[in-house]
mmCIF file of C-alpha atoms and ligand atoms in Angstrom:
data_model
loop_
_atom_site.group_PDB
_atom_site.id
_atom_site.type_symbol
_atom_site.label_atom_id
_atom_site.label_comp_id
_atom_site.label_asym_id
_atom_site.label_seq_id
_atom_site.Cartn_x
_atom_site.Cartn_y
_atom_site.Cartn_z
ATOM 1 C CA LYS A 1 0.000 0.000 0.000
ATOM 2 C CA SER A 2 2.781 2.437 0.786
ATOM 3 C CA ILE A 3 4.235 1.848 -2.685
ATOM 4 C CA SER A 4 0.864 2.742 -4.129
ATOM 5 C CA LYS A 5 0.696 5.873 -1.987
ATOM 6 C CA ARG A 6 4.065 6.962 -3.331
ATOM 7 C CA ILE A 7 3.008 6.201 -6.897
ATOM 8 C CA MET A 8 -0.243 8.082 -6.438
ATOM 9 C CA SER A 9 1.495 11.141 -5.053
ATOM 10 C CA ALA A 10 3.515 11.340 -8.283
ATOM 11 C CA LEU A 11 0.367 11.586 -10.408
ATOM 12 C CA PRO A 12 -0.450 14.973 -11.947
ATOM 13 C CA LYS A 13 -2.425 17.476 -9.887
ATOM 14 C CA LYS A 14 -4.804 20.228 -10.890
ATOM 15 C CA ASN A 15 -5.606 22.971 -8.340
ATOM 16 C CA GLY A 16 -3.925 20.872 -5.667
ATOM 17 C CA HIS A 17 -6.064 17.802 -6.417
ATOM 18 C CA HIS A 18 -5.166 14.711 -8.374
ATOM 19 C CA GLN A 19 -6.892 14.501 -11.717
ATOM 20 C CA LYS A 20 -9.264 11.569 -12.012
ATOM 21 C CA PHE A 21 -8.488 8.567 -14.178
ATOM 22 C CA THR A 22 -10.356 5.543 -15.414
ATOM 23 C CA ILE A 23 -8.680 2.208 -16.067
ATOM 24 C CA CYS A 24 -10.588 -0.589 -17.702
ATOM 25 C CA VAL A 25 -9.674 -4.274 -17.755
ATOM 26 C CA GLU A 26 -10.551 -6.176 -20.905
ATOM 27 C CA GLY A 27 -10.100 -9.755 -22.093
ATOM 28 C CA ASN A 28 -11.938 -12.855 -23.211
ATOM 29 C CA ILE A 29 -14.538 -14.596 -21.029
ATOM 30 C CA ALA A 30 -12.707 -16.101 -18.005
ATOM 31 C CA SER A 31 -9.445 -14.305 -18.753
ATOM 32 C CA GLY A 32 -9.163 -13.251 -15.089
ATOM 33 C CA LYS A 33 -10.648 -9.753 -15.072
ATOM 34 C CA THR A 34 -12.405 -10.218 -11.753
ATOM 35 C CA SER A 35 -9.181 -11.454 -10.137
ATOM 36 C CA PHE A 36 -7.421 -8.372 -11.465
ATOM 37 C CA LEU A 37 -10.027 -6.098 -9.855
ATOM 38 C CA GLU A 38 -9.892 -8.113 -6.667
ATOM 39 C CA TYR A 39 -6.107 -7.723 -6.539
ATOM 40 C CA PHE A 40 -6.185 -3.938 -6.888
ATOM 41 C CA LYS A 41 -9.343 -3.201 -4.934
ATOM 42 C CA ASP A 42 -7.535 -2.324 -1.695
ATOM 43 C CA THR A 43 -5.029 -0.049 -3.392
ATOM 44 C CA HIS A 44 -4.865 3.431 -1.939
ATOM 45 C CA ASP A 45 -7.120 5.884 -3.805
ATOM 46 C CA VAL A 46 -8.502 3.275 -6.200
ATOM 47 C CA GLU A 47 -12.189 2.406 -6.468
ATOM 48 C CA VAL A 48 -13.405 -0.672 -8.250
ATOM 49 C CA ILE A 49 -16.588 -0.938 -10.275
ATOM 50 C CA GLU A 50 -17.570 -4.505 -10.953
ATOM 51 C CA GLU A 51 -19.091 -5.719 -14.179
ATOM 52 C CA PRO A 52 -22.882 -5.680 -14.025
ATOM 53 C CA VAL A 53 -23.140 -9.393 -14.977
ATOM 54 C CA ASN A 54 -25.391 -10.095 -11.976
ATOM 55 C CA LYS A 55 -27.836 -7.504 -13.259
ATOM 56 C CA TRP A 56 -27.930 -9.319 -16.615
ATOM 57 C CA ARG A 57 -28.747 -12.536 -14.771
ATOM 58 C CA ASN A 58 -31.632 -10.944 -12.907
ATOM 59 C CA VAL A 59 -33.569 -8.272 -14.773
ATOM 60 C CA GLN A 60 -36.726 -7.938 -12.724
ATOM 61 C CA GLY A 61 -36.518 -11.680 -12.131
ATOM 62 C CA GLY A 62 -35.497 -12.720 -15.672
ATOM 63 C CA ASN A 63 -32.068 -14.077 -16.682
ATOM 64 C CA ILE A 64 -31.343 -12.543 -20.081
ATOM 65 C CA LEU A 65 -27.741 -13.770 -20.097
ATOM 66 C CA ALA A 66 -29.065 -17.354 -19.972
ATOM 67 C CA LYS A 67 -31.709 -16.592 -22.576
ATOM 68 C CA MET A 68 -29.100 -15.150 -24.927
ATOM 69 C CA TYR A 69 -27.048 -18.361 -24.712
ATOM 70 C CA GLU A 70 -30.171 -20.529 -25.172
ATOM 71 C CA ASP A 71 -31.631 -18.606 -28.116
ATOM 72 C CA PRO A 72 -29.285 -15.869 -29.360
ATOM 73 C CA THR A 73 -31.364 -14.960 -32.393
ATOM 74 C CA ARG A 74 -34.320 -14.102 -30.155
ATOM 75 C CA TRP A 75 -32.507 -12.539 -27.189
ATOM 76 C CA SER A 76 -29.291 -10.874 -28.401
ATOM 77 C CA LEU A 77 -30.824 -7.468 -28.937
ATOM 78 C CA THR A 78 -32.463 -7.553 -25.517
ATOM 79 C CA LEU A 79 -29.230 -8.510 -23.781
ATOM 80 C CA GLN A 80 -27.038 -6.079 -25.714
ATOM 81 C CA THR A 81 -29.458 -3.205 -25.103
ATOM 82 C CA TYR A 82 -29.259 -3.918 -21.386
ATOM 83 C CA VAL A 83 -25.476 -4.440 -21.436
ATOM 84 C CA GLN A 84 -25.116 -1.073 -23.180
ATOM 85 C CA LEU A 85 -27.286 0.627 -20.557
ATOM 86 C CA THR A 86 -25.512 -0.937 -17.557
ATOM 87 C CA MET A 87 -22.055 -0.240 -19.017
ATOM 88 C CA LEU A 88 -23.017 3.379 -19.630
ATOM 89 C CA GLN A 89 -24.191 3.631 -16.023
ATOM 90 C CA ASN A 90 -20.745 2.454 -14.909
ATOM 91 C CA HIS A 91 -18.912 4.851 -17.227
ATOM 92 C CA VAL A 92 -20.805 7.889 -15.972
ATOM 93 C CA LYS A 93 -20.871 6.884 -12.305
ATOM 94 C CA SER A 94 -19.262 9.696 -10.356
ATOM 95 C CA GLN A 95 -15.935 8.820 -8.867
ATOM 96 C CA GLU A 96 -14.695 9.769 -5.423
ATOM 97 C CA LYS A 97 -11.174 8.411 -5.663
ATOM 98 C CA THR A 98 -8.401 9.301 -8.080
ATOM 99 C CA ILE A 99 -8.559 6.044 -10.031
ATOM 100 C CA LYS A 100 -11.680 4.258 -11.144
ATOM 101 C CA LEU A 101 -11.050 0.660 -12.141
ATOM 102 C CA MET A 102 -13.750 -0.992 -14.195
ATOM 103 C CA GLU A 103 -14.375 -4.405 -15.727
ATOM 104 C CA ARG A 104 -15.082 -4.302 -19.442
ATOM 105 C CA SER A 105 -16.621 -1.295 -21.115
ATOM 106 C CA ILE A 106 -19.264 -0.116 -23.515
ATOM 107 C CA TYR A 107 -16.543 -0.537 -26.186
ATOM 108 C CA SER A 108 -15.887 -4.268 -25.845
ATOM 109 C CA ALA A 109 -19.634 -4.916 -25.612
ATOM 110 C CA LYS A 110 -20.012 -3.295 -29.034
ATOM 111 C CA TYR A 111 -16.731 -4.078 -30.802
ATOM 112 C CA CYS A 112 -16.468 -7.699 -29.633
ATOM 113 C CA PHE A 113 -19.826 -9.116 -28.517
ATOM 114 C CA VAL A 114 -22.306 -7.240 -30.733
ATOM 115 C CA GLU A 115 -19.926 -7.529 -33.658
ATOM 116 C CA ASN A 116 -19.706 -11.281 -33.160
ATOM 117 C CA LEU A 117 -23.477 -11.755 -32.876
ATOM 118 C CA HIS A 118 -24.017 -9.745 -36.031
ATOM 119 C CA ASN A 119 -21.211 -11.377 -38.021
ATOM 120 C CA SER A 120 -22.428 -14.844 -37.110
ATOM 121 C CA GLY A 121 -25.931 -14.064 -38.374
ATOM 122 C CA LYS A 122 -27.538 -14.221 -34.929
ATOM 123 C CA MET A 123 -28.350 -10.529 -34.875
ATOM 124 C CA PRO A 124 -30.236 -9.232 -37.930
ATOM 125 C CA ASP A 125 -28.917 -6.152 -39.770
ATOM 126 C CA LEU A 126 -31.746 -3.939 -38.564
ATOM 127 C CA GLU A 127 -31.209 -4.791 -34.900
ATOM 128 C CA PHE A 128 -27.503 -4.173 -35.373
ATOM 129 C CA ALA A 129 -28.294 -0.813 -36.999
ATOM 130 C CA VAL A 130 -30.512 0.286 -34.098
ATOM 131 C CA LEU A 131 -27.925 -0.713 -31.485
ATOM 132 C CA SER A 132 -25.181 1.014 -33.476
ATOM 133 C CA GLU A 133 -27.141 4.250 -33.669
ATOM 134 C CA TRP A 134 -27.680 4.130 -29.919
ATOM 135 C CA PHE A 135 -23.976 3.419 -29.390
ATOM 136 C CA ASP A 136 -22.855 6.335 -31.598
ATOM 137 C CA TRP A 137 -25.289 8.700 -29.953
ATOM 138 C CA ILE A 138 -24.201 7.665 -26.463
ATOM 139 C CA LEU A 139 -20.553 8.266 -27.319
ATOM 140 C CA ASP A 140 -21.291 11.667 -28.850
ATOM 141 C CA PHE A 141 -23.177 12.651 -25.765
ATOM 142 C CA HIS A 142 -21.310 11.003 -22.894
ATOM 143 C CA LYS A 143 -17.828 10.362 -24.323
ATOM 144 C CA CYS A 144 -17.140 7.461 -21.894
ATOM 145 C CA PRO A 145 -13.450 8.402 -21.588
ATOM 146 C CA LEU A 146 -10.828 5.856 -20.583
ATOM 147 C CA ASP A 147 -7.191 6.517 -19.700
ATOM 148 C CA LEU A 148 -5.815 2.999 -19.879
ATOM 149 C CA ILE A 149 -6.997 -0.414 -20.981
ATOM 150 C CA VAL A 150 -5.298 -3.388 -19.350
ATOM 151 C CA TYR A 151 -5.766 -6.236 -21.807
ATOM 152 C CA LEU A 152 -5.548 -9.695 -20.240
ATOM 153 C CA GLN A 153 -4.434 -11.737 -23.223
ATOM 154 C CA THR A 154 -5.165 -15.465 -23.155
ATOM 155 C CA THR A 155 -5.478 -18.379 -25.539
ATOM 156 C CA PRO A 156 -8.987 -19.640 -26.300
ATOM 157 C CA GLU A 157 -7.982 -23.110 -25.016
ATOM 158 C CA ILE A 158 -6.990 -21.792 -21.590
ATOM 159 C CA VAL A 159 -10.207 -19.832 -21.095
ATOM 160 C CA TYR A 160 -12.244 -22.773 -22.363
ATOM 161 C CA ASP A 161 -10.758 -24.943 -19.579
ATOM 162 C CA ARG A 162 -11.390 -22.255 -16.966
ATOM 163 C CA ILE A 163 -15.033 -21.924 -18.049
ATOM 164 C CA LYS A 164 -15.483 -25.686 -17.679
ATOM 165 C CA LYS A 165 -13.894 -25.571 -14.236
ATOM 166 C CA ARG A 166 -15.782 -22.596 -12.861
ATOM 167 C CA GLN A 167 -19.166 -24.067 -13.820
ATOM 168 C CA ARG A 168 -21.181 -20.874 -14.262
ATOM 169 C CA LYS A 169 -24.369 -22.558 -15.383
ATOM 170 C CA GLU A 170 -25.224 -20.227 -18.317
ATOM 171 C CA GLU A 171 -21.799 -20.819 -19.865
ATOM 172 C CA GLN A 172 -21.592 -24.601 -20.019
ATOM 173 C CA THR A 173 -22.693 -24.795 -23.653
ATOM 174 C CA ILE A 174 -20.117 -22.264 -24.924
ATOM 175 C CA PRO A 175 -18.131 -23.943 -27.720
ATOM 176 C CA ILE A 176 -14.423 -23.248 -28.176
ATOM 177 C CA GLU A 177 -15.154 -21.642 -31.572
ATOM 178 C CA TYR A 178 -17.116 -18.879 -29.793
ATOM 179 C CA LEU A 179 -14.089 -18.145 -27.595
ATOM 180 C CA GLN A 180 -11.782 -18.245 -30.623
ATOM 181 C CA THR A 181 -13.937 -15.659 -32.416
ATOM 182 C CA LEU A 182 -14.157 -13.420 -29.347
ATOM 183 C CA HIS A 183 -10.385 -13.750 -28.950
ATOM 184 C CA ASN A 184 -9.817 -12.659 -32.566
ATOM 185 C CA LEU A 185 -12.113 -9.672 -32.097
ATOM 186 C CA HIS A 186 -10.237 -8.553 -28.969
ATOM 187 C CA GLU A 187 -6.926 -8.976 -30.814
ATOM 188 C CA ASP A 188 -8.129 -7.062 -33.882
ATOM 189 C CA TRP A 189 -9.341 -4.228 -31.705
ATOM 190 C CA LEU A 190 -6.587 -3.941 -29.083
ATOM 191 C CA ILE A 191 -3.451 -5.476 -30.623
ATOM 192 C CA HIS A 192 -3.696 -4.976 -34.389
ATOM 193 C CA GLN A 193 -5.809 -1.840 -33.864
ATOM 194 C CA ARG A 194 -7.182 -2.091 -37.362
ATOM 195 C CA LYS A 195 -10.908 -2.442 -37.013
ATOM 196 C CA PHE A 196 -12.263 -0.099 -34.386
ATOM 197 C CA PRO A 197 -10.980 2.995 -32.600
ATOM 198 C CA VAL A 198 -8.956 2.280 -29.475
ATOM 199 C CA PRO A 199 -10.071 4.843 -26.897
ATOM 200 C CA CYS A 200 -6.771 5.075 -24.943
ATOM 201 C CA LYS A 201 -3.378 3.463 -24.285
ATOM 202 C CA VAL A 202 -3.307 -0.312 -23.948
ATOM 203 C CA LEU A 203 -1.167 -2.402 -21.599
ATOM 204 C CA THR A 204 -1.195 -6.078 -22.578
ATOM 205 C CA LEU A 205 -0.483 -8.744 -19.956
ATOM 206 C CA ASP A 206 -0.055 -12.444 -20.690
ATOM 207 C CA ALA A 207 -2.846 -13.918 -18.569
ATOM 208 C CA ASN A 208 -2.441 -17.601 -19.366
ATOM 209 C CA TYR A 209 -1.005 -18.407 -15.931
ATOM 210 C CA GLU A 210 -2.473 -19.643 -12.667
ATOM 211 C CA LEU A 211 -3.661 -17.079 -10.141
ATOM 212 C CA ASP A 212 -0.569 -17.134 -7.902
ATOM 213 C CA TYR A 213 1.685 -16.290 -10.791
ATOM 214 C CA MET A 214 -0.767 -13.686 -12.111
ATOM 215 C CA HIS A 215 -0.544 -11.913 -8.750
ATOM 216 C CA LYS A 216 3.199 -11.543 -9.369
ATOM 217 C CA VAL A 217 2.542 -10.191 -12.853
ATOM 218 C CA PHE A 218 0.033 -7.695 -11.440
ATOM 219 C CA GLU A 219 2.487 -6.577 -8.755
ATOM 220 C CA GLU A 220 5.343 -6.183 -11.249
ATOM 221 C CA ASN A 221 3.074 -4.001 -13.371
ATOM 222 C CA ARG A 222 1.537 -2.006 -10.527
ATOM 223 C CA LYS A 223 3.534 1.129 -11.262
ATOM 224 C CA LYS A 224 2.839 0.951 -14.982
ATOM 225 C CA ILE A 225 -0.861 0.447 -14.415
ATOM 226 C CA ILE A 226 -1.260 3.290 -11.951
ATOM 227 C CA CYS A 227 1.151 5.716 -13.647
ATOM 228 C CA ASP A 228 0.318 4.982 -17.268
ATOM 229 C CA SER A 229 -3.250 5.938 -16.585
ATOM 230 C CA GLY A 230 -2.088 9.430 -15.650
HETATM 231 P P1 LIG B 301 -13.350 -12.999 -15.811
HETATM 232 O O1 LIG B 301 -13.248 -12.349 -14.491
HETATM 233 O O2 LIG B 301 -12.296 -12.580 -16.772
HETATM 234 O O3 LIG B 301 -13.531 -14.477 -15.686
HETATM 235 O O4 LIG B 301 -14.651 -12.367 -16.446
HETATM 236 P P2 LIG B 301 -16.044 -12.981 -16.710
HETATM 237 O O5 LIG B 301 -15.916 -14.115 -17.655
HETATM 238 O O6 LIG B 301 -16.774 -13.206 -15.430
HETATM 239 O O7 LIG B 301 -16.725 -11.727 -17.406
HETATM 240 P P3 LIG B 301 -17.040 -11.500 -18.934
HETATM 241 O O8 LIG B 301 -17.422 -10.079 -19.123
HETATM 242 O O9 LIG B 301 -15.936 -11.939 -19.800
HETATM 243 O O10 LIG B 301 -18.301 -12.392 -19.178
HETATM 244 C C1 LIG B 301 -19.347 -12.621 -18.261
HETATM 245 C C2 LIG B 301 -20.429 -13.353 -19.014
HETATM 246 O O11 LIG B 301 -21.199 -12.420 -19.738
HETATM 247 C C3 LIG B 301 -19.910 -14.323 -20.059
HETATM 248 O O12 LIG B 301 -20.806 -15.417 -20.146
HETATM 249 C C4 LIG B 301 -19.911 -13.541 -21.340
HETATM 250 C C5 LIG B 301 -21.048 -12.628 -21.130
HETATM 251 N N1 LIG B 301 -20.891 -11.301 -21.711
HETATM 252 C C6 LIG B 301 -20.184 -10.271 -21.221
HETATM 253 N N2 LIG B 301 -20.379 -9.172 -21.941
HETATM 254 C C7 LIG B 301 -21.230 -9.517 -22.926
HETATM 255 C C8 LIG B 301 -21.814 -8.831 -24.002
HETATM 256 O O13 LIG B 301 -21.658 -7.636 -24.226
HETATM 257 N N3 LIG B 301 -22.601 -9.596 -24.799
HETATM 258 C C9 LIG B 301 -22.810 -10.913 -24.615
HETATM 259 N N4 LIG B 301 -23.564 -11.545 -25.493
HETATM 260 N N5 LIG B 301 -22.309 -11.580 -23.609
HETATM 261 C C10 LIG B 301 -21.540 -10.884 -22.779
#
């Protein structure tokens, strides 16, 4: 913690106060984003905003995440509309501490998940068009600024095994091809940077290791993560 305090005190100040920053962690399903947030959640002057996945599993009693996996053609638009809303709520949530750390973003929802559903024919063109117009309008209006993306890079095989092990019931039918496609979309966006705008700097971490080793990787990169956001 004292290291973090020292790092934080080196961050730029405006009128005697630290400027505020937002860091977002991205990566395939089961790449370890929650563990990343968990690791940094007690860091001095950092606040963590968890992904609203539990909201998606209980919308006024209905589980639209499960419905999307069961019947994507019927339920993708419903889920993605709600994902877009809940992500926006997290982006605009006022922040007390200097650094806001969030899991996923409105960007990966659109550039990876919506893109995949549309490309694979599960989301019709018109539904895609409506969501895209909403997305563009939201960004014009709210900006949703990020200062750093930490990309947890994994192989599809590794995350496939983790999904099998963690047994989240909605996810048990996910085929490896789905993870491969999502992986490619993350890579196109964040590594090759050729398909969609990248909203900020990107720090890529190899996240194919077990949790104990990942904690070392996180610690080694602590300074980069906190300082690169500033
Ligand atoms: P972690 O901590 O890296 O293991 O993260 P996860 O796997 O808990 O979180 P995430 O966001 O990769 O995925 C949670 C579940 O929600 C997973 O079944 C994929 C799904 N999901 C997340 N965002 C979207 C989205 O925008 N659209 C669709 N269709 N599914 C999504």
